[in-house]
mmCIF file of C-alpha atoms and ligand atoms in Angstrom:
data_model
loop_
_atom_site.group_PDB
_atom_site.id
_atom_site.type_symbol
_atom_site.label_atom_id
_atom_site.label_comp_id
_atom_site.label_asym_id
_atom_site.label_seq_id
_atom_site.Cartn_x
_atom_site.Cartn_y
_atom_site.Cartn_z
ATOM 1 C CA UNK A 1 11.073 -17.971 -9.255
ATOM 2 C CA UNK A 2 9.283 -14.956 -7.759
ATOM 3 C CA UNK A 3 8.347 -13.370 -11.091
ATOM 4 C CA UNK A 4 8.360 -16.757 -12.878
ATOM 5 C CA UNK A 5 5.589 -18.346 -10.808
ATOM 6 C CA UNK A 6 3.421 -15.261 -11.182
ATOM 7 C CA UNK A 7 3.870 -15.401 -14.967
ATOM 8 C CA UNK A 8 2.907 -19.084 -15.169
ATOM 9 C CA UNK A 9 -0.200 -18.631 -13.038
ATOM 10 C CA UNK A 10 -1.131 -15.501 -14.940
ATOM 11 C CA UNK A 11 -1.018 -17.504 -18.191
ATOM 12 C CA UNK A 12 -3.055 -20.310 -16.586
ATOM 13 C CA UNK A 13 -5.605 -17.809 -15.278
ATOM 14 C CA UNK A 14 -6.483 -17.080 -18.905
ATOM 15 C CA UNK A 15 -7.171 -20.725 -19.724
ATOM 16 C CA UNK A 16 -10.846 -21.355 -20.393
ATOM 17 C CA UNK A 17 -10.500 -25.114 -19.800
ATOM 18 C CA UNK A 18 -8.909 -24.640 -16.414
ATOM 19 C CA UNK A 19 -11.535 -22.098 -15.505
ATOM 20 C CA UNK A 20 -14.301 -24.573 -16.403
ATOM 21 C CA UNK A 21 -12.652 -27.318 -14.374
ATOM 22 C CA UNK A 22 -11.985 -25.114 -11.362
ATOM 23 C CA UNK A 23 -15.463 -23.587 -11.475
ATOM 24 C CA UNK A 24 -17.015 -27.053 -11.478
ATOM 25 C CA UNK A 25 -15.152 -28.286 -8.412
ATOM 26 C CA UNK A 26 -13.773 -25.265 -6.580
ATOM 27 C CA UNK A 27 -16.841 -24.256 -4.575
ATOM 28 C CA UNK A 28 -19.050 -27.306 -4.958
ATOM 29 C CA UNK A 29 -19.238 -28.294 -1.315
ATOM 30 C CA UNK A 30 -18.395 -26.815 2.068
ATOM 31 C CA UNK A 31 -14.801 -28.027 1.967
ATOM 32 C CA UNK A 32 -14.027 -27.563 -1.756
ATOM 33 C CA UNK A 33 -10.581 -26.109 -2.433
ATOM 34 C CA UNK A 34 -11.474 -22.545 -3.472
ATOM 35 C CA UNK A 35 -13.286 -22.012 -0.167
ATOM 36 C CA UNK A 36 -9.959 -21.667 1.531
ATOM 37 C CA UNK A 37 -9.628 -18.178 -0.007
ATOM 38 C CA UNK A 38 -13.199 -17.277 -1.024
ATOM 39 C CA UNK A 39 -16.085 -16.863 1.402
ATOM 40 C CA UNK A 40 -18.664 -18.264 -1.015
ATOM 41 C CA UNK A 41 -20.520 -17.427 -4.184
ATOM 42 C CA UNK A 42 -23.434 -15.657 -2.484
ATOM 43 C CA UNK A 43 -23.693 -12.550 -0.349
ATOM 44 C CA UNK A 44 -25.363 -14.604 2.391
ATOM 45 C CA UNK A 45 -22.273 -16.813 2.666
ATOM 46 C CA UNK A 46 -20.073 -13.709 2.793
ATOM 47 C CA UNK A 47 -22.128 -12.236 5.631
ATOM 48 C CA UNK A 48 -21.927 -15.482 7.581
ATOM 49 C CA UNK A 49 -18.135 -15.549 7.182
ATOM 50 C CA UNK A 50 -17.975 -11.882 8.175
ATOM 51 C CA UNK A 51 -19.895 -12.552 11.372
ATOM 52 C CA UNK A 52 -17.459 -15.280 12.266
ATOM 53 C CA UNK A 53 -14.478 -13.003 11.553
ATOM 54 C CA UNK A 54 -15.963 -10.235 13.692
ATOM 55 C CA UNK A 55 -16.654 -12.640 16.544
ATOM 56 C CA UNK A 56 -12.880 -13.188 16.716
ATOM 57 C CA UNK A 57 -12.329 -9.465 17.231
ATOM 58 C CA UNK A 58 -11.064 -8.919 13.681
ATOM 59 C CA UNK A 59 -12.182 -6.278 11.184
ATOM 60 C CA UNK A 60 -13.217 -6.899 7.602
ATOM 61 C CA UNK A 61 -13.638 -5.507 4.139
ATOM 62 C CA UNK A 62 -15.972 -7.278 1.697
ATOM 63 C CA UNK A 63 -15.095 -7.636 -1.956
ATOM 64 C CA UNK A 64 -17.694 -8.659 -4.514
ATOM 65 C CA UNK A 65 -15.461 -10.431 -7.000
ATOM 66 C CA UNK A 66 -15.311 -9.374 -10.616
ATOM 67 C CA UNK A 67 -12.949 -7.522 -12.913
ATOM 68 C CA UNK A 68 -12.290 -6.584 -16.511
ATOM 69 C CA UNK A 69 -15.913 -6.279 -17.581
ATOM 70 C CA UNK A 70 -16.293 -5.630 -21.302
ATOM 71 C CA UNK A 71 -19.657 -3.949 -21.751
ATOM 72 C CA UNK A 72 -21.437 -1.063 -20.061
ATOM 73 C CA UNK A 73 -24.313 -3.455 -19.228
ATOM 74 C CA UNK A 74 -21.903 -5.656 -17.257
ATOM 75 C CA UNK A 75 -20.445 -2.614 -15.490
ATOM 76 C CA UNK A 76 -23.947 -1.447 -14.657
ATOM 77 C CA UNK A 77 -24.871 -4.884 -13.304
ATOM 78 C CA UNK A 78 -21.746 -4.948 -11.099
ATOM 79 C CA UNK A 79 -22.552 -1.457 -9.823
ATOM 80 C CA UNK A 80 -26.087 -2.518 -8.953
ATOM 81 C CA UNK A 81 -24.728 -5.575 -7.153
ATOM 82 C CA UNK A 82 -22.477 -3.314 -5.082
ATOM 83 C CA UNK A 83 -25.355 -1.003 -4.217
ATOM 84 C CA UNK A 84 -27.389 -4.051 -3.182
ATOM 85 C CA UNK A 85 -24.425 -5.265 -1.143
ATOM 86 C CA UNK A 86 -24.433 -1.992 0.810
ATOM 87 C CA UNK A 87 -28.089 -2.579 1.739
ATOM 88 C CA UNK A 88 -27.451 -6.170 2.766
ATOM 89 C CA UNK A 89 -24.478 -5.133 4.915
ATOM 90 C CA UNK A 90 -26.490 -2.396 6.625
ATOM 91 C CA UNK A 91 -29.347 -4.828 7.306
ATOM 92 C CA UNK A 92 -26.943 -7.468 8.646
ATOM 93 C CA UNK A 93 -25.248 -5.146 11.122
ATOM 94 C CA UNK A 94 -21.687 -6.176 10.176
ATOM 95 C CA UNK A 95 -18.905 -3.641 9.745
ATOM 96 C CA UNK A 96 -19.418 -1.205 6.856
ATOM 97 C CA UNK A 97 -16.322 -1.583 4.735
ATOM 98 C CA UNK A 98 -16.025 -2.702 1.101
ATOM 99 C CA UNK A 99 -13.307 -3.042 -1.528
ATOM 100 C CA UNK A 100 -13.798 -2.814 -5.277
ATOM 101 C CA UNK A 101 -11.965 -2.776 -8.596
ATOM 102 C CA UNK A 102 -12.452 -0.076 -11.192
ATOM 103 C CA UNK A 103 -12.309 -2.428 -14.196
ATOM 104 C CA UNK A 104 -15.382 -4.053 -12.673
ATOM 105 C CA UNK A 105 -17.164 -0.701 -12.885
ATOM 106 C CA UNK A 106 -16.221 -0.033 -16.494
ATOM 107 C CA UNK A 107 -12.744 1.557 -16.402
ATOM 108 C CA UNK A 108 -11.950 -0.434 -19.528
ATOM 109 C CA UNK A 109 -14.982 0.911 -21.374
ATOM 110 C CA UNK A 110 -14.584 4.604 -20.722
ATOM 111 C CA UNK A 111 -13.607 6.810 -17.878
ATOM 112 C CA UNK A 112 -16.934 8.662 -17.594
ATOM 113 C CA UNK A 113 -18.908 5.414 -17.218
ATOM 114 C CA UNK A 114 -16.569 4.291 -14.485
ATOM 115 C CA UNK A 115 -16.698 7.615 -12.613
ATOM 116 C CA UNK A 116 -20.510 7.585 -12.785
ATOM 117 C CA UNK A 117 -20.708 4.015 -11.530
ATOM 118 C CA UNK A 118 -18.277 4.681 -8.707
ATOM 119 C CA UNK A 119 -20.293 7.723 -7.695
ATOM 120 C CA UNK A 120 -23.464 5.582 -7.657
ATOM 121 C CA UNK A 121 -21.741 3.447 -5.009
ATOM 122 C CA UNK A 122 -20.024 6.239 -3.056
ATOM 123 C CA UNK A 123 -23.259 8.217 -2.620
ATOM 124 C CA UNK A 124 -25.149 5.595 -0.585
ATOM 125 C CA UNK A 125 -21.900 4.375 0.955
ATOM 126 C CA UNK A 126 -21.229 7.871 2.317
ATOM 127 C CA UNK A 127 -24.776 8.204 3.637
ATOM 128 C CA UNK A 128 -24.486 4.930 5.540
ATOM 129 C CA UNK A 129 -21.010 5.517 6.954
ATOM 130 C CA UNK A 130 -19.097 2.999 4.824
ATOM 131 C CA UNK A 131 -15.426 3.104 3.994
ATOM 132 C CA UNK A 132 -14.723 2.170 0.360
ATOM 133 C CA UNK A 133 -11.279 0.961 -0.718
ATOM 134 C CA UNK A 134 -10.304 1.003 -4.358
ATOM 135 C CA UNK A 135 -8.065 -1.985 -5.101
ATOM 136 C CA UNK A 136 -5.143 -1.476 -7.452
ATOM 137 C CA UNK A 137 -5.030 -3.622 -10.585
ATOM 138 C CA UNK A 138 -2.159 -4.220 -12.991
ATOM 139 C CA UNK A 139 -0.023 -1.371 -14.256
ATOM 140 C CA UNK A 140 -1.990 -0.374 -17.403
ATOM 141 C CA UNK A 141 -4.677 0.779 -14.921
ATOM 142 C CA UNK A 142 -2.539 2.563 -12.340
ATOM 143 C CA UNK A 143 -2.756 6.095 -13.691
ATOM 144 C CA UNK A 144 -6.432 5.880 -14.587
ATOM 145 C CA UNK A 145 -7.270 4.463 -11.160
ATOM 146 C CA UNK A 146 -5.426 7.301 -9.438
ATOM 147 C CA UNK A 147 -7.019 9.907 -11.740
ATOM 148 C CA UNK A 148 -10.507 8.621 -11.005
ATOM 149 C CA UNK A 149 -9.730 8.451 -7.301
ATOM 150 C CA UNK A 150 -8.566 12.079 -7.287
ATOM 151 C CA UNK A 151 -11.541 13.247 -9.356
ATOM 152 C CA UNK A 152 -13.925 11.913 -6.714
ATOM 153 C CA UNK A 153 -11.725 13.068 -3.847
ATOM 154 C CA UNK A 154 -11.834 16.609 -5.238
ATOM 155 C CA UNK A 155 -15.633 16.288 -5.383
ATOM 156 C CA UNK A 156 -15.500 15.811 -1.608
ATOM 157 C CA UNK A 157 -15.980 12.056 -1.484
ATOM 158 C CA UNK A 158 -13.706 11.394 1.475
ATOM 159 C CA UNK A 159 -14.720 7.975 2.812
ATOM 160 C CA UNK A 160 -12.664 6.388 0.107
ATOM 161 C CA UNK A 161 -9.090 5.145 0.000
ATOM 162 C CA UNK A 162 -6.736 3.483 -2.425
ATOM 163 C CA UNK A 163 -4.331 0.541 -2.618
ATOM 164 C CA UNK A 164 -0.769 1.141 -3.862
ATOM 165 C CA UNK A 165 1.785 -1.502 -4.867
ATOM 166 C CA UNK A 166 5.380 -1.554 -3.605
ATOM 167 C CA UNK A 167 6.450 -3.476 -6.727
ATOM 168 C CA UNK A 168 5.989 -0.428 -8.973
ATOM 169 C CA UNK A 169 8.834 2.061 -9.342
ATOM 170 C CA UNK A 170 6.390 4.978 -9.308
ATOM 171 C CA UNK A 171 4.748 4.212 -5.980
ATOM 172 C CA UNK A 172 6.900 6.332 -3.685
ATOM 173 C CA UNK A 173 5.734 9.365 -5.613
ATOM 174 C CA UNK A 174 2.091 8.182 -5.426
ATOM 175 C CA UNK A 175 2.333 7.614 -1.668
ATOM 176 C CA UNK A 176 3.674 11.151 -1.225
ATOM 177 C CA UNK A 177 0.768 12.525 -3.240
ATOM 178 C CA UNK A 178 -1.794 10.570 -1.209
ATOM 179 C CA UNK A 179 -0.146 11.723 2.025
ATOM 180 C CA UNK A 180 -0.425 15.334 0.829
ATOM 181 C CA UNK A 181 -4.137 14.809 0.151
ATOM 182 C CA UNK A 182 -4.635 13.086 3.492
ATOM 183 C CA UNK A 183 -6.047 10.041 1.688
ATOM 184 C CA UNK A 184 -5.924 6.619 3.249
ATOM 185 C CA UNK A 185 -3.534 4.171 1.571
ATOM 186 C CA UNK A 186 -3.372 0.398 1.751
ATOM 187 C CA UNK A 187 0.172 -0.624 0.843
ATOM 188 C CA UNK A 188 0.614 -4.085 -0.737
ATOM 189 C CA UNK A 189 3.521 -5.772 -2.479
ATOM 190 C CA UNK A 190 1.573 -6.168 -5.753
ATOM 191 C CA UNK A 191 -0.157 -9.281 -7.064
ATOM 192 C CA UNK A 192 0.459 -8.942 -10.797
ATOM 193 C CA UNK A 193 3.186 -9.991 -13.188
ATOM 194 C CA UNK A 194 4.610 -6.669 -14.356
ATOM 195 C CA UNK A 195 7.309 -5.753 -16.924
ATOM 196 C CA UNK A 196 10.725 -4.680 -15.645
ATOM 197 C CA UNK A 197 10.251 -1.246 -17.198
ATOM 198 C CA UNK A 198 7.736 -0.420 -14.486
ATOM 199 C CA UNK A 199 8.319 -2.845 -11.624
ATOM 200 C CA UNK A 200 10.963 -4.492 -9.463
ATOM 201 C CA UNK A 201 11.398 -8.152 -10.382
ATOM 202 C CA UNK A 202 13.296 -9.445 -7.341
ATOM 203 C CA UNK A 203 11.477 -10.159 -4.090
ATOM 204 C CA UNK A 204 14.272 -8.470 -2.125
ATOM 205 C CA UNK A 205 13.748 -5.230 -4.060
ATOM 206 C CA UNK A 206 9.978 -5.325 -3.578
ATOM 207 C CA UNK A 207 10.492 -5.925 0.152
ATOM 208 C CA UNK A 208 12.903 -2.986 0.445
ATOM 209 C CA UNK A 209 10.413 -0.748 -1.354
ATOM 210 C CA UNK A 210 7.573 -1.995 0.863
ATOM 211 C CA UNK A 211 9.495 -1.012 3.997
ATOM 212 C CA UNK A 212 10.356 2.422 2.592
ATOM 213 C CA UNK A 213 6.665 3.037 1.825
ATOM 214 C CA UNK A 214 5.608 1.743 5.233
ATOM 215 C CA UNK A 215 7.951 4.333 6.827
ATOM 216 C CA UNK A 216 6.495 7.146 4.706
ATOM 217 C CA UNK A 217 2.954 6.084 5.541
ATOM 218 C CA UNK A 218 3.503 5.683 9.260
ATOM 219 C CA UNK A 219 5.341 9.020 9.416
ATOM 220 C CA UNK A 220 2.887 11.112 7.434
ATOM 221 C CA UNK A 221 -0.024 9.040 6.150
ATOM 222 C CA UNK A 222 -3.645 8.979 7.253
ATOM 223 C CA UNK A 223 -4.414 5.718 9.082
ATOM 224 C CA UNK A 224 -2.466 3.538 6.612
ATOM 225 C CA UNK A 225 -3.166 -0.152 6.100
ATOM 226 C CA UNK A 226 -0.094 -2.364 6.031
ATOM 227 C CA UNK A 227 -1.384 -5.286 3.978
ATOM 228 C CA UNK A 228 0.925 -8.290 3.990
ATOM 229 C CA UNK A 229 1.315 -11.832 5.335
ATOM 230 C CA UNK A 230 5.070 -11.510 5.448
ATOM 231 C CA UNK A 231 6.295 -11.855 9.058
ATOM 232 C CA UNK A 232 9.428 -9.809 8.289
ATOM 233 C CA UNK A 233 7.364 -6.847 7.021
ATOM 234 C CA UNK A 234 5.050 -7.110 10.016
ATOM 235 C CA UNK A 235 7.889 -7.183 12.553
ATOM 236 C CA UNK A 236 9.547 -4.163 10.914
ATOM 237 C CA UNK A 237 6.258 -2.281 11.013
ATOM 238 C CA UNK A 238 5.725 -3.011 14.681
ATOM 239 C CA UNK A 239 9.218 -1.975 15.657
ATOM 240 C CA UNK A 240 9.200 1.175 13.501
ATOM 241 C CA UNK A 241 5.914 2.251 15.094
ATOM 242 C CA UNK A 242 7.286 1.543 18.570
ATOM 243 C CA UNK A 243 10.513 3.488 17.961
ATOM 244 C CA UNK A 244 8.571 6.475 16.670
ATOM 245 C CA UNK A 245 5.891 6.364 19.355
ATOM 246 C CA UNK A 246 3.184 5.751 16.741
ATOM 247 C CA UNK A 247 0.227 4.208 18.579
ATOM 248 C CA UNK A 248 -1.611 1.053 17.514
ATOM 249 C CA UNK A 249 -4.651 3.199 16.771
ATOM 250 C CA UNK A 250 -2.826 5.132 14.021
ATOM 251 C CA UNK A 251 -2.558 2.280 11.478
ATOM 252 C CA UNK A 252 -3.840 -1.232 10.854
ATOM 253 C CA UNK A 253 -2.668 -4.511 9.412
ATOM 254 C CA UNK A 254 -4.634 -6.239 6.687
ATOM 255 C CA UNK A 255 -4.530 -9.802 5.360
ATOM 256 C CA UNK A 256 -6.471 -11.896 2.906
ATOM 257 C CA UNK A 257 -9.137 -14.273 4.120
ATOM 258 C CA UNK A 258 -7.679 -17.748 4.506
ATOM 259 C CA UNK A 259 -3.983 -16.816 4.530
ATOM 260 C CA UNK A 260 -1.870 -17.008 7.704
ATOM 261 C CA UNK A 261 -4.790 -17.299 10.121
ATOM 262 C CA UNK A 262 -2.263 -17.866 12.917
ATOM 263 C CA UNK A 263 -0.697 -14.458 12.312
ATOM 264 C CA UNK A 264 -4.091 -12.787 11.976
ATOM 265 C CA UNK A 265 -5.144 -14.029 15.388
ATOM 266 C CA UNK A 266 -1.786 -13.210 16.959
ATOM 267 C CA UNK A 267 -1.882 -9.587 15.791
ATOM 268 C CA UNK A 268 -5.494 -9.267 16.947
ATOM 269 C CA UNK A 269 -4.529 -10.598 20.377
ATOM 270 C CA UNK A 270 -1.642 -8.124 20.571
ATOM 271 C CA UNK A 271 -4.113 -5.274 20.151
ATOM 272 C CA UNK A 272 -3.321 -4.272 16.578
ATOM 273 C CA UNK A 273 -6.125 -3.420 14.189
ATOM 274 C CA UNK A 274 -6.362 -6.479 11.933
ATOM 275 C CA UNK A 275 -8.654 -6.331 8.920
ATOM 276 C CA UNK A 276 -9.451 -9.285 6.677
ATOM 277 C CA UNK A 277 -10.186 -8.884 3.004
ATOM 278 C CA UNK A 278 -13.128 -11.207 2.369
ATOM 279 C CA UNK A 279 -13.868 -11.922 -1.287
ATOM 280 C CA UNK A 280 -17.064 -13.575 -2.476
ATOM 281 C CA UNK A 281 -19.024 -14.040 -5.697
ATOM 282 C CA UNK A 282 -19.134 -16.259 -8.732
ATOM 283 C CA UNK A 283 -16.216 -14.598 -10.520
ATOM 284 C CA UNK A 284 -13.584 -15.979 -8.191
ATOM 285 C CA UNK A 285 -11.246 -17.637 -10.681
ATOM 286 C CA UNK A 286 -8.731 -14.808 -11.470
ATOM 287 C CA UNK A 287 -8.500 -13.859 -7.782
ATOM 288 C CA UNK A 288 -7.951 -17.489 -6.860
ATOM 289 C CA UNK A 289 -5.221 -17.903 -9.484
ATOM 290 C CA UNK A 290 -3.341 -14.862 -8.162
ATOM 291 C CA UNK A 291 -3.310 -16.494 -4.723
ATOM 292 C CA UNK A 292 -1.851 -19.666 -6.236
ATOM 293 C CA UNK A 293 0.768 -17.645 -8.102
ATOM 294 C CA UNK A 294 1.970 -16.146 -4.822
ATOM 295 C CA UNK A 295 2.535 -19.557 -3.348
ATOM 296 C CA UNK A 296 2.719 -22.377 -5.892
ATOM 297 C CA UNK A 297 2.777 -24.887 -2.999
ATOM 298 C CA UNK A 298 -0.949 -24.134 -2.717
ATOM 299 C CA UNK A 299 -1.421 -26.020 -5.972
ATOM 300 C CA UNK A 300 -1.108 -29.232 -3.942
ATOM 301 C CA UNK A 301 -4.379 -28.713 -2.120
ATOM 302 C CA UNK A 302 -6.168 -27.813 -5.368
ATOM 303 C CA UNK A 303 -5.052 -31.022 -7.056
ATOM 304 C CA UNK A 304 -5.926 -33.058 -3.961
ATOM 305 C CA UNK A 305 -9.320 -31.321 -3.888
ATOM 306 C CA UNK A 306 -10.089 -32.127 -7.532
ATOM 307 C CA UNK A 307 -9.021 -35.762 -7.128
ATOM 308 C CA UNK A 308 -11.162 -36.119 -4.010
ATOM 309 C CA UNK A 309 -14.237 -34.640 -5.707
ATOM 310 C CA UNK A 310 -14.067 -36.919 -8.775
HETATM 311 C C1 FAD B 1 -5.754 -6.950 2.431
HETATM 312 C C2 FAD B 1 -5.006 -7.123 1.141
HETATM 313 C C3 FAD B 1 -5.432 -6.436 0.013
HETATM 314 C C4 FAD B 1 -4.735 -6.545 -1.174
HETATM 315 N N1 FAD B 1 -5.077 -5.750 -2.242
HETATM 316 C C5 FAD B 1 -4.315 -5.764 -3.352
HETATM 317 C C6 FAD B 1 -4.523 -4.844 -4.410
HETATM 318 O O1 FAD B 1 -5.412 -3.983 -4.373
HETATM 319 N N2 FAD B 1 -3.721 -4.934 -5.507
HETATM 320 C C7 FAD B 1 -2.702 -5.851 -5.577
HETATM 321 O O2 FAD B 1 -1.968 -5.870 -6.577
HETATM 322 N N3 FAD B 1 -2.483 -6.735 -4.593
HETATM 323 C C8 FAD B 1 -3.254 -6.721 -3.490
HETATM 324 N N4 FAD B 1 -2.985 -7.608 -2.481
HETATM 325 C C9 FAD B 1 -2.065 -8.743 -2.710
HETATM 326 C C10 FAD B 1 -0.628 -8.363 -2.465
HETATM 327 O O3 FAD B 1 -0.183 -7.485 -3.470
HETATM 328 C C11 FAD B 1 0.270 -9.610 -2.464
HETATM 329 O O4 FAD B 1 0.201 -10.230 -3.722
HETATM 330 C C12 FAD B 1 -0.076 -10.645 -1.402
HETATM 331 O O5 FAD B 1 -0.456 -10.033 -0.217
HETATM 332 C C13 FAD B 1 1.139 -11.558 -1.132
HETATM 333 O O6 FAD B 1 2.216 -10.797 -0.693
HETATM 334 P P1 FAD B 1 2.724 -10.744 0.846
HETATM 335 O O7 FAD B 1 2.895 -9.321 1.214
HETATM 336 O O8 FAD B 1 1.812 -11.489 1.698
HETATM 337 O O9 FAD B 1 4.175 -11.344 0.819
HETATM 338 P P2 FAD B 1 4.848 -12.601 0.122
HETATM 339 O O10 FAD B 1 6.292 -12.283 0.073
HETATM 340 O O11 FAD B 1 4.161 -12.965 -1.172
HETATM 341 O O12 FAD B 1 4.542 -13.744 1.149
HETATM 342 C C14 FAD B 1 5.008 -13.733 2.488
HETATM 343 C C15 FAD B 1 4.496 -14.947 3.235
HETATM 344 O O13 FAD B 1 3.080 -14.871 3.334
HETATM 345 C C16 FAD B 1 2.479 -16.145 3.137
HETATM 346 N N5 FAD B 1 1.662 -16.110 1.903
HETATM 347 C C17 FAD B 1 1.633 -15.117 0.989
HETATM 348 N N6 FAD B 1 0.755 -15.392 0.007
HETATM 349 C C18 FAD B 1 0.233 -16.587 0.305
HETATM 350 C C19 FAD B 1 -0.734 -17.408 -0.321
HETATM 351 N N7 FAD B 1 -1.334 -17.046 -1.457
HETATM 352 N N8 FAD B 1 -1.048 -18.590 0.270
HETATM 353 C C20 FAD B 1 -0.468 -18.958 1.431
HETATM 354 N N9 FAD B 1 0.473 -18.218 2.076
HETATM 355 C C21 FAD B 1 0.809 -17.063 1.518
HETATM 356 C C22 FAD B 1 3.599 -17.100 3.072
HETATM 357 O O14 FAD B 1 3.878 -17.525 4.382
HETATM 358 C C23 FAD B 1 4.729 -16.268 2.535
HETATM 359 O O15 FAD B 1 5.981 -16.778 2.850
HETATM 360 C C24 FAD B 1 -3.633 -7.464 -1.264
HETATM 361 C C25 FAD B 1 -3.222 -8.151 -0.134
HETATM 362 C C26 FAD B 1 -3.864 -7.990 1.062
HETATM 363 C C27 FAD B 1 -3.352 -8.715 2.263
#
């Protein structure tokens, strides 16, 4: 079921008809179904959501949605949007933290374009005191993402971190490398359907790997982000940190906007750093479908939403 649901929703995420249908209804009004996971289609809506999140004592990272662009013009447009986003964030006074995907900046076109575009974002981001997190996409992009990350790291861009996925067999090695560099890692289970040659297929195996990586990161990482909604992973993290005398200021939890708000608030109240990943933008469909794939029960509220909007 674990890998099966992801595969079905991955296939559906490529359906043009479904995309048209979802795009028509998903964000149409204030309570349309996609708004549960996506802050809005405009940067203004994202800022408003961010203010609300901050007022609850939580931290945030803003993600301008988009991925897999096909032309250098599209990659350039996405880069310009990100640069504009930095200005809007600075002007708004909210926390300076963004997340981005390299296929949005042209990783699929050629490496040099992507490195240039990333640098165009990291330059002003560094000047204005932002932290920039590079999300991890599916496994064909893992090595390239890490290579580009290290290229910029070696060029002294240091306000940048990476996400690594527990589902992949290779990740323990990658975590060790990032710990050696002193780079900040966000550990996640992994949102993509991956082949068994590269990834664990059973939830229990992914969970075991996640805990092993959490240990490595708490022991020798640089302010790691433990990004999960899974209460078992969160409890293990808290107790490992307590046993080892690792203070609450040495790591943070992260969750996705709209998922397990109860747990988000609880961790915030307990004094843990709790950062929400807040996605916005018109290209929300693939992100939204990954969230459904993680929890097919969510399909119920989508169907109810479409019926209600008819
Ligand atoms: C801040 C953040 C950033 C991320 N960045 C990346 C990235 O760069 N690359 C990447 O591959 N993945 C990323 N992910 C997604 C991640 O890989 C998982 O797919 C996702 O977090 C679900 O796994 P889980 O750890 O919450 O555990 P699961 O075992 O999937 O779920 C545990 C529990 O969490 C709740 N839950 C989980 N998902 C949902 C949902 N969609 N709707 C409602 N409840 C849910 C349920 O209660 C469930 O029982 C990110 C996740 C977070 C929180």
